[in-house]
Amino acid sequence: MKTLHLILASPFQSRMLDSALPLLAEQDALLLMGDATYLLQESSRTAALLETLQTGVKGFALQEDVEARGLRETSRFEMIDYDRFVALCVAYDKIHSWP
């Protein structure tokens, strides 16, 4: 069963990513939204954790949220718009939101 994991909280205020990473399975996806997009900063304390994503796990980030925070895009995460976000929600069997 493919799961889309939505990470919403700032890495500076929450440890949700720490909880989500062990549950990621092949064919799952991780979508950074809102303040979770701060995970794209190389200086973030969680940057090393993102490198542990398993092969086969796709990484996405909501482009509007990345731009609103003045962050740079990264090759590890595909930037998507809201239309693609909706399409992902339909494409995955299960959605797990990590507030």
Short mmCIF file of N, CA, C and O in Angstrom, two decimals:
data_model
loop_
_atom_site.label_atom_id
_atom_site.label_comp_id
_atom_site.label_asym_id
_atom_site.label_seq_id
_atom_site.Cartn_x
_atom_site.Cartn_y
_atom_site.Cartn_z
N MET A 1 0.85 -1.18 0.00
CA MET A 1 0.00 0.00 0.00
C MET A 1 0.89 1.24 0.00
O MET A 1 1.72 1.41 0.88
N LYS A 2 0.73 2.09 -1.00
CA LYS A 2 1.53 3.31 -1.11
C LYS A 2 0.93 4.41 -0.22
O LYS A 2 -0.26 4.65 -0.25
N THR A 3 1.81 5.08 0.53
CA THR A 3 1.37 6.14 1.44
C THR A 3 2.04 7.46 1.09
O THR A 3 3.24 7.51 0.85
N LEU A 4 1.25 8.52 1.09
CA LEU A 4 1.74 9.87 0.93
C LEU A 4 1.82 10.48 2.33
O LEU A 4 0.81 10.59 3.02
N HIS A 5 3.03 10.82 2.76
CA HIS A 5 3.25 11.40 4.09
C HIS A 5 3.36 12.92 3.95
O HIS A 5 4.23 13.41 3.22
N LEU A 6 2.47 13.65 4.61
CA LEU A 6 2.48 15.11 4.57
C LEU A 6 3.14 15.63 5.83
O LEU A 6 2.66 15.39 6.94
N ILE A 7 4.25 16.33 5.66
CA ILE A 7 4.96 16.93 6.80
C ILE A 7 4.63 18.42 6.79
O ILE A 7 4.88 19.11 5.79
N LEU A 8 4.07 18.92 7.89
CA LEU A 8 3.59 20.30 7.94
C LEU A 8 4.36 21.20 8.90
O LEU A 8 4.44 22.40 8.69
N ALA A 9 4.93 20.65 9.95
CA ALA A 9 5.51 21.46 11.01
C ALA A 9 6.95 21.86 10.74
O ALA A 9 7.70 21.16 10.07
N SER A 10 7.32 22.98 11.32
CA SER A 10 8.70 23.47 11.24
C SER A 10 9.64 22.46 11.90
O SER A 10 9.32 21.94 12.97
N PRO A 11 10.79 22.22 11.30
CA PRO A 11 11.75 21.31 11.93
C PRO A 11 12.33 21.88 13.22
O PRO A 11 12.96 21.17 13.99
N PHE A 12 12.12 23.17 13.45
CA PHE A 12 12.64 23.82 14.64
C PHE A 12 11.65 23.76 15.81
O PHE A 12 11.99 24.10 16.93
N GLN A 13 10.41 23.34 15.52
CA GLN A 13 9.38 23.29 16.55
C GLN A 13 8.78 21.90 16.73
O GLN A 13 7.96 21.70 17.62
N SER A 14 9.16 20.97 15.88
CA SER A 14 8.53 19.66 15.92
C SER A 14 9.54 18.58 15.53
O SER A 14 10.48 18.83 14.80
N ARG A 15 9.28 17.39 15.97
CA ARG A 15 10.11 16.23 15.61
C ARG A 15 9.30 15.24 14.76
O ARG A 15 9.58 14.05 14.74
N MET A 16 8.30 15.76 14.03
CA MET A 16 7.44 14.90 13.23
C MET A 16 8.23 14.14 12.17
O MET A 16 7.94 12.97 11.91
N LEU A 17 9.21 14.77 11.57
CA LEU A 17 10.00 14.07 10.56
C LEU A 17 10.72 12.88 11.19
O LEU A 17 10.78 11.81 10.60
N ASP A 18 11.24 13.07 12.40
CA ASP A 18 11.90 11.97 13.11
C ASP A 18 10.94 10.79 13.28
O ASP A 18 11.35 9.63 13.22
N SER A 19 9.67 11.08 13.52
CA SER A 19 8.68 10.02 13.68
C SER A 19 8.28 9.39 12.35
O SER A 19 8.01 8.19 12.28
N ALA A 20 8.27 10.19 11.31
CA ALA A 20 7.82 9.71 10.00
C ALA A 20 8.86 8.86 9.28
O ALA A 20 8.51 7.86 8.63
N LEU A 21 10.13 9.23 9.39
CA LEU A 21 11.17 8.55 8.60
C LEU A 21 11.20 7.03 8.77
O LEU A 21 11.29 6.32 7.77
N PRO A 22 11.10 6.50 9.98
CA PRO A 22 11.14 5.04 10.10
C PRO A 22 9.95 4.32 9.45
O PRO A 22 10.01 3.13 9.20
N LEU A 23 8.89 5.05 9.21
CA LEU A 23 7.68 4.45 8.64
C LEU A 23 7.63 4.50 7.12
O LEU A 23 6.75 3.90 6.50
N LEU A 24 8.57 5.22 6.51
CA LEU A 24 8.58 5.33 5.06
C LEU A 24 8.98 4.01 4.43
O LEU A 24 9.96 3.39 4.84
N ALA A 25 8.22 3.60 3.45
CA ALA A 25 8.48 2.34 2.74
C ALA A 25 8.69 2.63 1.26
O ALA A 25 8.34 3.71 0.77
N GLU A 26 9.26 1.67 0.59
CA GLU A 26 9.46 1.81 -0.85
C GLU A 26 8.12 2.14 -1.51
O GLU A 26 7.09 1.59 -1.11
N GLN A 27 8.12 3.03 -2.45
CA GLN A 27 6.95 3.53 -3.18
C GLN A 27 6.15 4.56 -2.41
O GLN A 27 5.16 5.07 -2.92
N ASP A 28 6.53 4.89 -1.18
CA ASP A 28 5.88 5.98 -0.45
C ASP A 28 6.41 7.31 -0.96
O ASP A 28 7.38 7.36 -1.72
N ALA A 29 5.78 8.39 -0.53
CA ALA A 29 6.23 9.73 -0.88
C ALA A 29 6.15 10.61 0.36
O ALA A 29 5.32 10.39 1.24
N LEU A 30 7.01 11.61 0.38
CA LEU A 30 7.08 12.58 1.47
C LEU A 30 6.85 13.96 0.85
O LEU A 30 7.56 14.35 -0.07
N LEU A 31 5.83 14.68 1.33
CA LEU A 31 5.52 16.01 0.81
C LEU A 31 5.71 17.04 1.92
O LEU A 31 5.07 16.94 2.97
N LEU A 32 6.60 18.00 1.68
CA LEU A 32 6.83 19.08 2.62
C LEU A 32 5.89 20.23 2.30
O LEU A 32 5.81 20.68 1.15
N MET A 33 5.18 20.70 3.32
CA MET A 33 4.22 21.79 3.16
C MET A 33 4.42 22.80 4.29
O MET A 33 4.93 22.45 5.35
N GLY A 34 3.98 24.03 4.08
CA GLY A 34 4.04 25.03 5.13
C GLY A 34 5.44 25.20 5.66
O GLY A 34 6.42 25.20 4.92
N ASP A 35 5.55 25.30 6.99
CA ASP A 35 6.85 25.51 7.61
C ASP A 35 7.78 24.31 7.50
O ASP A 35 8.98 24.43 7.74
N ALA A 36 7.26 23.17 7.13
CA ALA A 36 8.13 22.00 6.94
C ALA A 36 9.09 22.21 5.77
O ALA A 36 10.12 21.55 5.70
N THR A 37 8.78 23.14 4.89
CA THR A 37 9.69 23.41 3.77
C THR A 37 11.03 23.96 4.25
O THR A 37 12.01 23.94 3.50
N TYR A 38 11.11 24.42 5.49
CA TYR A 38 12.40 24.85 6.04
C TYR A 38 13.39 23.68 6.08
O TYR A 38 14.59 23.89 6.23
N LEU A 39 12.88 22.46 5.93
CA LEU A 39 13.76 21.30 5.86
C LEU A 39 14.67 21.36 4.63
O LEU A 39 15.67 20.65 4.57
N LEU A 40 14.31 22.18 3.66
CA LEU A 40 15.13 22.30 2.45
C LEU A 40 16.40 23.11 2.69
O LEU A 40 17.32 23.07 1.87
N GLN A 41 16.46 23.83 3.78
CA GLN A 41 17.66 24.60 4.10
C GLN A 41 18.80 23.65 4.46
O GLN A 41 18.63 22.76 5.28
N GLU A 42 19.95 23.90 3.88
CA GLU A 42 21.09 23.04 4.20
C GLU A 42 21.52 23.21 5.65
O GLU A 42 22.13 22.32 6.22
N SER A 43 21.21 24.32 6.24
CA SER A 43 21.61 24.55 7.63
C SER A 43 20.64 23.90 8.63
O SER A 43 20.89 23.89 9.81
N SER A 44 19.55 23.38 8.14
CA SER A 44 18.55 22.78 9.02
C SER A 44 19.13 21.58 9.77
O SER A 44 19.91 20.81 9.23
N ARG A 45 18.73 21.43 11.03
CA ARG A 45 19.21 20.31 11.82
C ARG A 45 18.77 18.97 11.25
O ARG A 45 19.32 17.93 11.54
N THR A 46 17.75 18.99 10.40
CA THR A 46 17.22 17.75 9.85
C THR A 46 17.71 17.45 8.44
O THR A 46 17.30 16.45 7.86
N ALA A 47 18.59 18.26 7.91
CA ALA A 47 19.08 18.02 6.55
C ALA A 47 19.69 16.63 6.42
O ALA A 47 19.49 15.94 5.42
N ALA A 48 20.42 16.19 7.42
CA ALA A 48 21.03 14.86 7.38
C ALA A 48 19.97 13.76 7.36
O ALA A 48 20.15 12.73 6.71
N LEU A 49 18.86 13.99 8.06
CA LEU A 49 17.80 12.98 8.08
C LEU A 49 17.20 12.79 6.69
O LEU A 49 16.83 11.68 6.31
N LEU A 50 17.11 13.86 5.93
CA LEU A 50 16.53 13.76 4.60
C LEU A 50 17.38 12.88 3.70
O LEU A 50 16.87 12.24 2.78
N GLU A 51 18.67 12.82 3.96
CA GLU A 51 19.55 11.98 3.17
C GLU A 51 19.30 10.50 3.42
O GLU A 51 19.73 9.65 2.65
N THR A 52 18.61 10.18 4.49
CA THR A 52 18.36 8.78 4.82
C THR A 52 17.11 8.23 4.13
O THR A 52 16.78 7.05 4.31
N LEU A 53 16.44 9.06 3.35
CA LEU A 53 15.25 8.56 2.65
C LEU A 53 15.62 7.34 1.82
O LEU A 53 16.63 7.33 1.11
N GLN A 54 14.82 6.33 1.92
CA GLN A 54 15.09 5.08 1.22
C GLN A 54 14.97 5.26 -0.29
O GLN A 54 14.23 6.10 -0.77
N THR A 55 15.68 4.43 -0.99
CA THR A 55 15.52 4.37 -2.44
C THR A 55 14.07 3.99 -2.73
O THR A 55 13.52 3.11 -2.09
N GLY A 56 13.47 4.67 -3.66
CA GLY A 56 12.08 4.40 -3.99
C GLY A 56 11.10 5.31 -3.30
O GLY A 56 9.93 5.33 -3.63
N VAL A 57 11.56 6.09 -2.30
CA VAL A 57 10.71 7.07 -1.65
C VAL A 57 10.86 8.39 -2.40
O VAL A 57 11.96 8.89 -2.57
N LYS A 58 9.75 8.93 -2.84
CA LYS A 58 9.78 10.19 -3.60
C LYS A 58 9.64 11.37 -2.65
O LYS A 58 8.89 11.30 -1.69
N GLY A 59 10.34 12.45 -2.95
CA GLY A 59 10.26 13.66 -2.15
C GLY A 59 9.63 14.79 -2.95
O GLY A 59 10.02 15.04 -4.10
N PHE A 60 8.65 15.46 -2.36
CA PHE A 60 7.97 16.59 -2.99
C PHE A 60 7.94 17.75 -2.02
O PHE A 60 7.99 17.56 -0.80
N ALA A 61 7.84 18.96 -2.55
CA ALA A 61 7.65 20.15 -1.72
C ALA A 61 6.68 21.07 -2.45
O ALA A 61 6.71 21.20 -3.68
N LEU A 62 5.80 21.70 -1.70
CA LEU A 62 4.83 22.62 -2.28
C LEU A 62 5.56 23.91 -2.66
O LEU A 62 6.06 24.62 -1.80
N GLN A 63 5.65 24.15 -3.94
CA GLN A 63 6.44 25.26 -4.46
C GLN A 63 6.01 26.61 -3.89
O GLN A 63 6.84 27.44 -3.56
N GLU A 64 4.72 26.82 -3.75
CA GLU A 64 4.21 28.08 -3.21
C GLU A 64 4.76 28.33 -1.80
O GLU A 64 5.14 29.45 -1.45
N ASP A 65 4.83 27.29 -0.99
CA ASP A 65 5.34 27.42 0.38
C ASP A 65 6.86 27.65 0.39
O ASP A 65 7.37 28.40 1.22
N VAL A 66 7.56 27.01 -0.53
CA VAL A 66 9.01 27.20 -0.65
C VAL A 66 9.30 28.65 -1.03
O VAL A 66 10.14 29.32 -0.41
N GLU A 67 8.59 29.15 -2.03
CA GLU A 67 8.81 30.53 -2.48
C GLU A 67 8.42 31.54 -1.42
O GLU A 67 9.09 32.55 -1.24
N ALA A 68 7.33 31.29 -0.70
CA ALA A 68 6.87 32.23 0.32
C ALA A 68 7.89 32.39 1.44
O ALA A 68 7.94 33.44 2.10
N ARG A 69 8.73 31.38 1.64
CA ARG A 69 9.74 31.44 2.69
C ARG A 69 11.12 31.81 2.17
O ARG A 69 12.10 31.81 2.90
N GLY A 70 11.18 32.14 0.88
CA GLY A 70 12.44 32.56 0.28
C GLY A 70 13.49 31.46 0.24
O GLY A 70 14.69 31.74 0.30
N LEU A 71 13.05 30.22 0.12
CA LEU A 71 13.97 29.08 0.11
C LEU A 71 14.34 28.69 -1.30
O LEU A 71 13.64 29.01 -2.26
N ARG A 72 15.42 27.96 -1.41
CA ARG A 72 15.87 27.46 -2.71
C ARG A 72 15.32 26.06 -2.95
O ARG A 72 15.15 25.27 -2.02
N GLU A 73 15.10 25.77 -4.21
CA GLU A 73 14.69 24.43 -4.58
C GLU A 73 15.89 23.50 -4.46
O GLU A 73 17.03 23.93 -4.49
N THR A 74 15.62 22.23 -4.31
CA THR A 74 16.67 21.22 -4.21
C THR A 74 16.35 20.07 -5.15
O THR A 74 15.18 19.80 -5.43
N SER A 75 17.36 19.40 -5.62
CA SER A 75 17.15 18.31 -6.56
C SER A 75 16.50 17.08 -5.91
O SER A 75 15.91 16.27 -6.59
N ARG A 76 16.61 16.95 -4.61
CA ARG A 76 16.03 15.78 -3.92
C ARG A 76 14.51 15.85 -3.84
O ARG A 76 13.84 14.84 -3.71
N PHE A 77 13.96 17.06 -3.90
CA PHE A 77 12.51 17.24 -3.80
C PHE A 77 11.97 17.90 -5.05
O PHE A 77 12.46 18.96 -5.46
N GLU A 78 10.95 17.29 -5.63
CA GLU A 78 10.29 17.88 -6.79
C GLU A 78 9.33 18.96 -6.31
O GLU A 78 8.52 18.73 -5.41
N MET A 79 9.43 20.14 -6.90
CA MET A 79 8.52 21.24 -6.56
C MET A 79 7.19 21.01 -7.29
O MET A 79 7.17 20.73 -8.48
N ILE A 80 6.10 21.10 -6.53
CA ILE A 80 4.78 20.87 -7.12
C ILE A 80 3.83 22.00 -6.77
O ILE A 80 4.02 22.72 -5.80
N ASP A 81 2.77 22.13 -7.58
CA ASP A 81 1.73 23.12 -7.31
C ASP A 81 0.52 22.40 -6.69
O ASP A 81 0.56 21.18 -6.46
N TYR A 82 -0.54 23.15 -6.42
CA TYR A 82 -1.70 22.56 -5.77
C TYR A 82 -2.41 21.53 -6.64
O TYR A 82 -2.95 20.54 -6.12
N ASP A 83 -2.42 21.73 -7.95
CA ASP A 83 -3.03 20.74 -8.82
C ASP A 83 -2.32 19.39 -8.71
O ASP A 83 -2.94 18.34 -8.64
N ARG A 84 -1.00 19.44 -8.69
CA ARG A 84 -0.21 18.20 -8.56
C ARG A 84 -0.41 17.59 -7.17
O ARG A 84 -0.45 16.37 -7.01
N PHE A 85 -0.56 18.44 -6.14
CA PHE A 85 -0.82 17.96 -4.79
C PHE A 85 -2.12 17.14 -4.77
O PHE A 85 -2.16 16.04 -4.21
N VAL A 86 -3.15 17.65 -5.39
CA VAL A 86 -4.42 16.92 -5.45
C VAL A 86 -4.25 15.61 -6.21
O VAL A 86 -4.75 14.56 -5.78
N ALA A 87 -3.50 15.65 -7.30
CA ALA A 87 -3.26 14.44 -8.09
C ALA A 87 -2.51 13.39 -7.26
O ALA A 87 -2.81 12.19 -7.35
N LEU A 88 -1.56 13.82 -6.44
CA LEU A 88 -0.84 12.89 -5.57
C LEU A 88 -1.78 12.25 -4.55
O LEU A 88 -1.68 11.06 -4.27
N CYS A 89 -2.67 13.06 -4.00
CA CYS A 89 -3.63 12.54 -3.01
C CYS A 89 -4.50 11.44 -3.61
O CYS A 89 -4.86 10.48 -2.93
N VAL A 90 -4.81 11.58 -4.89
CA VAL A 90 -5.62 10.58 -5.57
C VAL A 90 -4.78 9.34 -5.92
O VAL A 90 -5.25 8.21 -5.85
N ALA A 91 -3.52 9.57 -6.26
CA ALA A 91 -2.65 8.48 -6.72
C ALA A 91 -2.20 7.53 -5.61
O ALA A 91 -1.90 6.36 -5.89
N TYR A 92 -2.14 8.01 -4.39
CA TYR A 92 -1.66 7.17 -3.28
C TYR A 92 -2.83 6.53 -2.55
O TYR A 92 -3.90 7.12 -2.43
N ASP A 93 -2.59 5.31 -2.07
CA ASP A 93 -3.65 4.55 -1.38
C ASP A 93 -4.03 5.17 -0.05
O ASP A 93 -5.17 5.10 0.38
N LYS A 94 -3.04 5.75 0.63
CA LYS A 94 -3.25 6.24 1.98
C LYS A 94 -2.51 7.57 2.14
O LYS A 94 -1.45 7.77 1.55
N ILE A 95 -3.06 8.46 2.94
CA ILE A 95 -2.42 9.75 3.22
C ILE A 95 -2.28 9.86 4.73
O ILE A 95 -3.23 9.68 5.47
N HIS A 96 -1.05 10.16 5.15
CA HIS A 96 -0.79 10.34 6.60
C HIS A 96 -0.25 11.74 6.80
O HIS A 96 0.79 12.11 6.25
N SER A 97 -0.96 12.53 7.58
CA SER A 97 -0.56 13.91 7.86
C SER A 97 0.18 13.96 9.19
O SER A 97 -0.32 13.48 10.20
N TRP A 98 1.37 14.56 9.15
CA TRP A 98 2.19 14.75 10.34
C TRP A 98 2.18 16.23 10.67
O TRP A 98 2.95 16.99 10.10
N PRO A 99 1.29 16.68 11.56
CA PRO A 99 1.13 18.12 11.83
C PRO A 99 2.32 18.78 12.48
O PRO A 99 3.25 18.22 12.88
#
